[in-house]
Short mmCIF file of C-alpha atoms in Angstrom, two decimals:
data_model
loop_
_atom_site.label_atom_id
_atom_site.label_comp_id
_atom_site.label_asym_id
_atom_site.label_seq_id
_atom_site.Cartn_x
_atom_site.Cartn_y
_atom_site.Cartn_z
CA UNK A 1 26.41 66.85 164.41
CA UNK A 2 29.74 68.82 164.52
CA UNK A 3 31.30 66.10 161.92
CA UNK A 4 28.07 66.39 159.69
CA UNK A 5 28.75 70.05 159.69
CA UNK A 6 32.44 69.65 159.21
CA UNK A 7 31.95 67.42 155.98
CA UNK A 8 29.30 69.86 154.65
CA UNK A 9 31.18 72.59 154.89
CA UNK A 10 34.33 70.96 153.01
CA UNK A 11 31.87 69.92 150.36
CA UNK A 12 30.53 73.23 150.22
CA UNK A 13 34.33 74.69 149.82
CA UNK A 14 35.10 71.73 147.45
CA UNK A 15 32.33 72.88 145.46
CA UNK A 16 33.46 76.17 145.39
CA UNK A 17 36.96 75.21 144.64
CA UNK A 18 35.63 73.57 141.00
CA UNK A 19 33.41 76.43 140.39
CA UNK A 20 36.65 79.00 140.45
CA UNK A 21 38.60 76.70 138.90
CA UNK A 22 35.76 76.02 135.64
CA UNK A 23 35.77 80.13 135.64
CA UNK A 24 39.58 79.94 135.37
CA UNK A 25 39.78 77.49 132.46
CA UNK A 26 37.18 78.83 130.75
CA UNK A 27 39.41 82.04 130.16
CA UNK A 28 42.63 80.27 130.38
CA UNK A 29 41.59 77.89 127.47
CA UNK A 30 39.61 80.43 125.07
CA UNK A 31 41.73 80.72 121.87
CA UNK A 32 43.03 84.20 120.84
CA UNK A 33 40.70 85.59 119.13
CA UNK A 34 37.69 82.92 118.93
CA UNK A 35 34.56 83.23 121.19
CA UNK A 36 33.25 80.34 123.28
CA UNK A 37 29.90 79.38 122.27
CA UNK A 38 26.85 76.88 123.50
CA UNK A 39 23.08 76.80 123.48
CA UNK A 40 22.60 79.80 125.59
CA UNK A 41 25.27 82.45 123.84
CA UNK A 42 25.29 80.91 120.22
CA UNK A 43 22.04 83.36 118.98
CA UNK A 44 23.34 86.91 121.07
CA UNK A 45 26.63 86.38 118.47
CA UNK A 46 25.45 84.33 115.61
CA UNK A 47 22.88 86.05 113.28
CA UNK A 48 23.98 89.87 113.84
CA UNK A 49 24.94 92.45 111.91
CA UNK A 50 28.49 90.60 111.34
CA UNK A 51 29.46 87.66 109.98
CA UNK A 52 30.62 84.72 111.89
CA UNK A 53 32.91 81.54 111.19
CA UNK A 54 31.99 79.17 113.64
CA UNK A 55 33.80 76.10 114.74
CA UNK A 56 31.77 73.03 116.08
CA UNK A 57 34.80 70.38 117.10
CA UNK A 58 35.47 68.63 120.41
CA UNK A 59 35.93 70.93 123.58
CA UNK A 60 39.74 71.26 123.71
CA UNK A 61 40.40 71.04 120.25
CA UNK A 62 44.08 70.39 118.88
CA UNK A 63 45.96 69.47 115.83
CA UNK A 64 46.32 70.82 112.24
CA UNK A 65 43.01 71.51 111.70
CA UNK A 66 42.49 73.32 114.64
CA UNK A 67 45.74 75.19 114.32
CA UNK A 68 44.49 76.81 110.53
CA UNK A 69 41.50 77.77 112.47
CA UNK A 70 43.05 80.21 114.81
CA UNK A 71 45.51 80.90 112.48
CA UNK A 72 42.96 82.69 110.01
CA UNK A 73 41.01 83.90 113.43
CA UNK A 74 44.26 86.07 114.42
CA UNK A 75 45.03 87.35 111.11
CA UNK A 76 41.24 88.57 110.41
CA UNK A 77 41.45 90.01 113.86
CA UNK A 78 40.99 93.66 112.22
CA UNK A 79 38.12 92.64 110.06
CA UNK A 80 34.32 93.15 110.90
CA UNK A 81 34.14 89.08 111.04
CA UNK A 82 33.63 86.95 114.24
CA UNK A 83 34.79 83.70 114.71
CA UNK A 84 33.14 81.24 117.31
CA UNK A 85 33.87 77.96 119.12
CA UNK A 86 31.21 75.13 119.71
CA UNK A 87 32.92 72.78 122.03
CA UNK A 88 31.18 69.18 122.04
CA UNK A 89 31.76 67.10 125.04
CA UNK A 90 29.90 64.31 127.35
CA UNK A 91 28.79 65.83 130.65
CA UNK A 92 28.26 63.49 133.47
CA UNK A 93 25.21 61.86 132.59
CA UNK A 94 26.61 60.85 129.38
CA UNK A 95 24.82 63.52 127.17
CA UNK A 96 26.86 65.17 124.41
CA UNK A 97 26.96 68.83 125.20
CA UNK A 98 25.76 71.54 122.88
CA UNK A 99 24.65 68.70 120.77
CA UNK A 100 21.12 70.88 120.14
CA UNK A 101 23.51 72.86 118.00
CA UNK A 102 25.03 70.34 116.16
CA UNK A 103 21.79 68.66 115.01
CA UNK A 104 20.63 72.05 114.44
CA UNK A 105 22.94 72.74 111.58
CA UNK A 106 23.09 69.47 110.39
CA UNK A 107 26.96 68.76 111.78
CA UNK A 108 27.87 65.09 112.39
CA UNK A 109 30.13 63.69 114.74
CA UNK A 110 32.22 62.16 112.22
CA UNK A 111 32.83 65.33 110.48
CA UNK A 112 34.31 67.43 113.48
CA UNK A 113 35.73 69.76 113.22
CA UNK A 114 32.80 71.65 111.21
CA UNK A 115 33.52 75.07 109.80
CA UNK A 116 30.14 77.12 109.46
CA UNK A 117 30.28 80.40 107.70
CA UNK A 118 27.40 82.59 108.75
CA UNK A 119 26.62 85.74 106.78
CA UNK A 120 25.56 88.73 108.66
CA UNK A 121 21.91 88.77 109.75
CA UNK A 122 21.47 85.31 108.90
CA UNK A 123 21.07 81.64 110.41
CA UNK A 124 21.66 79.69 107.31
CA UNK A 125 25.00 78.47 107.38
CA UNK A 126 27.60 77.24 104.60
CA UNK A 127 29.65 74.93 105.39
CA UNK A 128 33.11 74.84 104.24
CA UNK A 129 34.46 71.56 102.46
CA UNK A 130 37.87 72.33 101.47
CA UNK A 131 41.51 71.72 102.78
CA UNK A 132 41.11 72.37 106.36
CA UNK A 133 45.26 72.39 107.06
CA UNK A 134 45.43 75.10 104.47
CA UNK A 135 44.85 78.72 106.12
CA UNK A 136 45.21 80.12 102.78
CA UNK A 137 42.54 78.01 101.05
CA UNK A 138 39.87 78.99 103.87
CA UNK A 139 41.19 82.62 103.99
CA UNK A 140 40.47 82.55 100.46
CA UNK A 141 37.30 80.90 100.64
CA UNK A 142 36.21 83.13 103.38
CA UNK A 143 36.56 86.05 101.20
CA UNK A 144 34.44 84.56 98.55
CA UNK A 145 31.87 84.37 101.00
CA UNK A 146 32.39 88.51 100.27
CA UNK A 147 34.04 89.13 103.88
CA UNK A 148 36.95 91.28 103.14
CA UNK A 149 40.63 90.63 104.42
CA UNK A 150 42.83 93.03 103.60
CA UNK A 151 46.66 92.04 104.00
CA UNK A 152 47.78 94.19 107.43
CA UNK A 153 47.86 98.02 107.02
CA UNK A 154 45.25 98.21 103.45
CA UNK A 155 42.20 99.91 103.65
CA UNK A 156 39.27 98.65 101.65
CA UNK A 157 37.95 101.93 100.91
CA UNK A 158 41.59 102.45 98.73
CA UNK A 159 41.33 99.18 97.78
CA UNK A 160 38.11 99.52 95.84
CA UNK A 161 39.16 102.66 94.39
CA UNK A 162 42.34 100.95 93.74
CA UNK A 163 40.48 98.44 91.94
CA UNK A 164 38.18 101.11 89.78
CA UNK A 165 41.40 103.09 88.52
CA UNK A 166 42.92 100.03 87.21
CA UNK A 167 39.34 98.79 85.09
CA UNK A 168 38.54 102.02 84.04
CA UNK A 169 41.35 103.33 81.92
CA UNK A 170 39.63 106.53 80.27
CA UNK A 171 38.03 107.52 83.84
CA UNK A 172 41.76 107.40 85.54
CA UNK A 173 42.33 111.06 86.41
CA UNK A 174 38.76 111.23 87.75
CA UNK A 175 39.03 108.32 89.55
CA UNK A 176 42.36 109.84 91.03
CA UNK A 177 40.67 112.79 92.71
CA UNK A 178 38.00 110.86 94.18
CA UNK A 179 40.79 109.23 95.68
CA UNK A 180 42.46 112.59 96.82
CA UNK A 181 39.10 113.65 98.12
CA UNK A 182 39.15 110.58 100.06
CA UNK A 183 42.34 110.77 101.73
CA UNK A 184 41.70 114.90 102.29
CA UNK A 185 41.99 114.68 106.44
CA UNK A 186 43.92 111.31 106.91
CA UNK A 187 47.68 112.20 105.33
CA UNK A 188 48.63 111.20 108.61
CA UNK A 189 47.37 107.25 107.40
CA UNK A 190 50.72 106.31 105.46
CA UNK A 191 48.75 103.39 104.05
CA UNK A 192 46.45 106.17 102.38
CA UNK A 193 49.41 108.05 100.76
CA UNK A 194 50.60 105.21 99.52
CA UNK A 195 47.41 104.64 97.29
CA UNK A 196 47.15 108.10 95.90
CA UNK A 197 51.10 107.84 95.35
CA UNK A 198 51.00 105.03 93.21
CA UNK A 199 48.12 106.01 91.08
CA UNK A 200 49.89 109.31 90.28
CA UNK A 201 52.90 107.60 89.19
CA UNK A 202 50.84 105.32 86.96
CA UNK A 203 48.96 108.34 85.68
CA UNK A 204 52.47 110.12 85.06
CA UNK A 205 53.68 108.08 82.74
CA UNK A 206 51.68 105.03 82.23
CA UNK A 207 53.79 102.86 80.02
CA UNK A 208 56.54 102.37 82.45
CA UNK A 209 55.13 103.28 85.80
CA UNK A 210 54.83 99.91 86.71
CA UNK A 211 58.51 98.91 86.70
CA UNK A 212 59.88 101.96 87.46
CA UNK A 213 57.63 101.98 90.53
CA UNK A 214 58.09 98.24 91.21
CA UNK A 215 61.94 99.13 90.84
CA UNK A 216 62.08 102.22 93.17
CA UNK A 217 60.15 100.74 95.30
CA UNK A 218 62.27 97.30 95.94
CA UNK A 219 65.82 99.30 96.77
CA UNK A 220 63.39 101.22 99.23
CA UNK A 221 64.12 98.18 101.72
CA UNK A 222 63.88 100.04 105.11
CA UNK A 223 60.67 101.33 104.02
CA UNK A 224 58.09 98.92 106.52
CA UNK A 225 55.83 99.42 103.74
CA UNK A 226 57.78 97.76 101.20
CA UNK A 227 55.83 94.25 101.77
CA UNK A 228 52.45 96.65 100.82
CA UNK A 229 53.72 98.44 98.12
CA UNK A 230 54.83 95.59 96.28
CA UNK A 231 51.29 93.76 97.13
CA UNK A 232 49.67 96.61 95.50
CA UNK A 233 51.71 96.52 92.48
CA UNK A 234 51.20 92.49 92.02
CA UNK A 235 47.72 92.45 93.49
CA UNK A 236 48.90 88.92 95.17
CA UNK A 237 51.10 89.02 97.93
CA UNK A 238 54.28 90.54 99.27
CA UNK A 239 56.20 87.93 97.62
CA UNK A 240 54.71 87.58 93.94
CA UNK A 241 56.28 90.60 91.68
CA UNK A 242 54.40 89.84 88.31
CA UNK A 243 53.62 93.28 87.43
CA UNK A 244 51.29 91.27 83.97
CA UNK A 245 49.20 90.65 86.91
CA UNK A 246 48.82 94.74 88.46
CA UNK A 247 45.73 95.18 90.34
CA UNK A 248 45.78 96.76 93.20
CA UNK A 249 44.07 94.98 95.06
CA UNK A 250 45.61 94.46 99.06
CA UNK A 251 42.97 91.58 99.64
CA UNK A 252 43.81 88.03 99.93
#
């Protein structure tokens, strides 16, 4: 009786031991910035007021692929957006897990990993079907789903004012004091200055505020701004100076 009790209570310990260690890996291995989700969880995220990218692939996903996936989930980390994980695996009776979710949507096996864009308060899904080693092409694509990912330090609320000053020509000086208005409160926002700042410039003299800006601007190299400033002035990125091209727009 003693032995039964002895191996009962290692099994029970054993037991325990797994338990811990499943509760370990299951933080160890999420991915910065993606949540874990399966049958029980994937509703209480997916389907709420924000949108969600969601990622059905194999449990302990690696490669290329996976790598543009958390590459776009970091750098969207100070958006509204969510991004999820669907891990498919056999458990021990041979049954894929969270395969309910997979048929759900319509995901083959052969297609993992699946990118599923979810707008916010909805189940219907898009599926994305371009280059999944890009991060630039889904970032982009991502935006067209009209998420918006503003390079690091914009603010969208600029942004689309931003926008509005450059389209409307004749409603410029208007459109400048909205902006004012806007930032009345948050001088202490640098990113905000830098907004008004450059549409007072243009305003100035707006034949040659561009390149004088553009040029002021680039000898201001200890400025930590300067990789903003300039994406305002090309409305592409930090490193694409065609001032043809001025929109200020900070969004990818």
């Amino acid at each position: 009786l003693a032995f039964v009790m002895g191996i009962r209570a290692r099994l029970t310990d054993a037991k325990l031991t797994l338990t811990v260690l499943v509760l370990v890996c299951s933080l160890v291995c999420a991915e910065k910035g993606i949540i874990n989700l399966d049958t029980l969880t994937f509703d209480k995220i997916v389907g709420g007021t924000r949108a969600v990218l969601v990622s059905i692939d194999q449990v302990y996903p690696y490669g290329e692929e996976h790598e543009t996936f958390q590459a776009v989930a970091v750098e969207s980390s100070g958006t509204g957006m969510l991004f999820g994980a669907v891990g498919m695996s056999e458990d021990e009776y041979g049954d894929d897990e969270n395969a309910e979710l997979a048929m759900r949507f319509g995901v083959e096996s052969t297609e993992l990993p699946a990118w599923l864009f979810f707008g916010p308060n909805s189940l219907t899904p898009k599926k994305y079907s371009g280059d999944k080693t890009d991060p630039e092409a889904l970032m982009g694509w991502i935006k067209n789903q009209g998420v918006y990912i503003g390079l690091e330090g914009c603010l969208q609320e600029f942004d689309d004012i931003a926008k509005k000053f450059i389209t409307h020509a004749n409603d410029r000086l208007a459109i400048l004091e909205s902006a004012e208005k806007t930032m009345s409160g948050r001088e202490d926002i640098p990113t905000a200055v830098i907004y008004v700042t450059t549409m007072k410039k243009m305003l100035k003299n707006q034949a040659e505020a561009s390149s004088r800006t553009r040029t002021t601007w680039m000898k201001s190299t200890r400025s930590e701004y300067l990789p903003l400033n300039l994406a305002i002035l090309s409305g592409v990125s930090p490193s694409m100076f065609s001032i043809d091209a001025f929109a200020p727009n900070c969004s990818r």
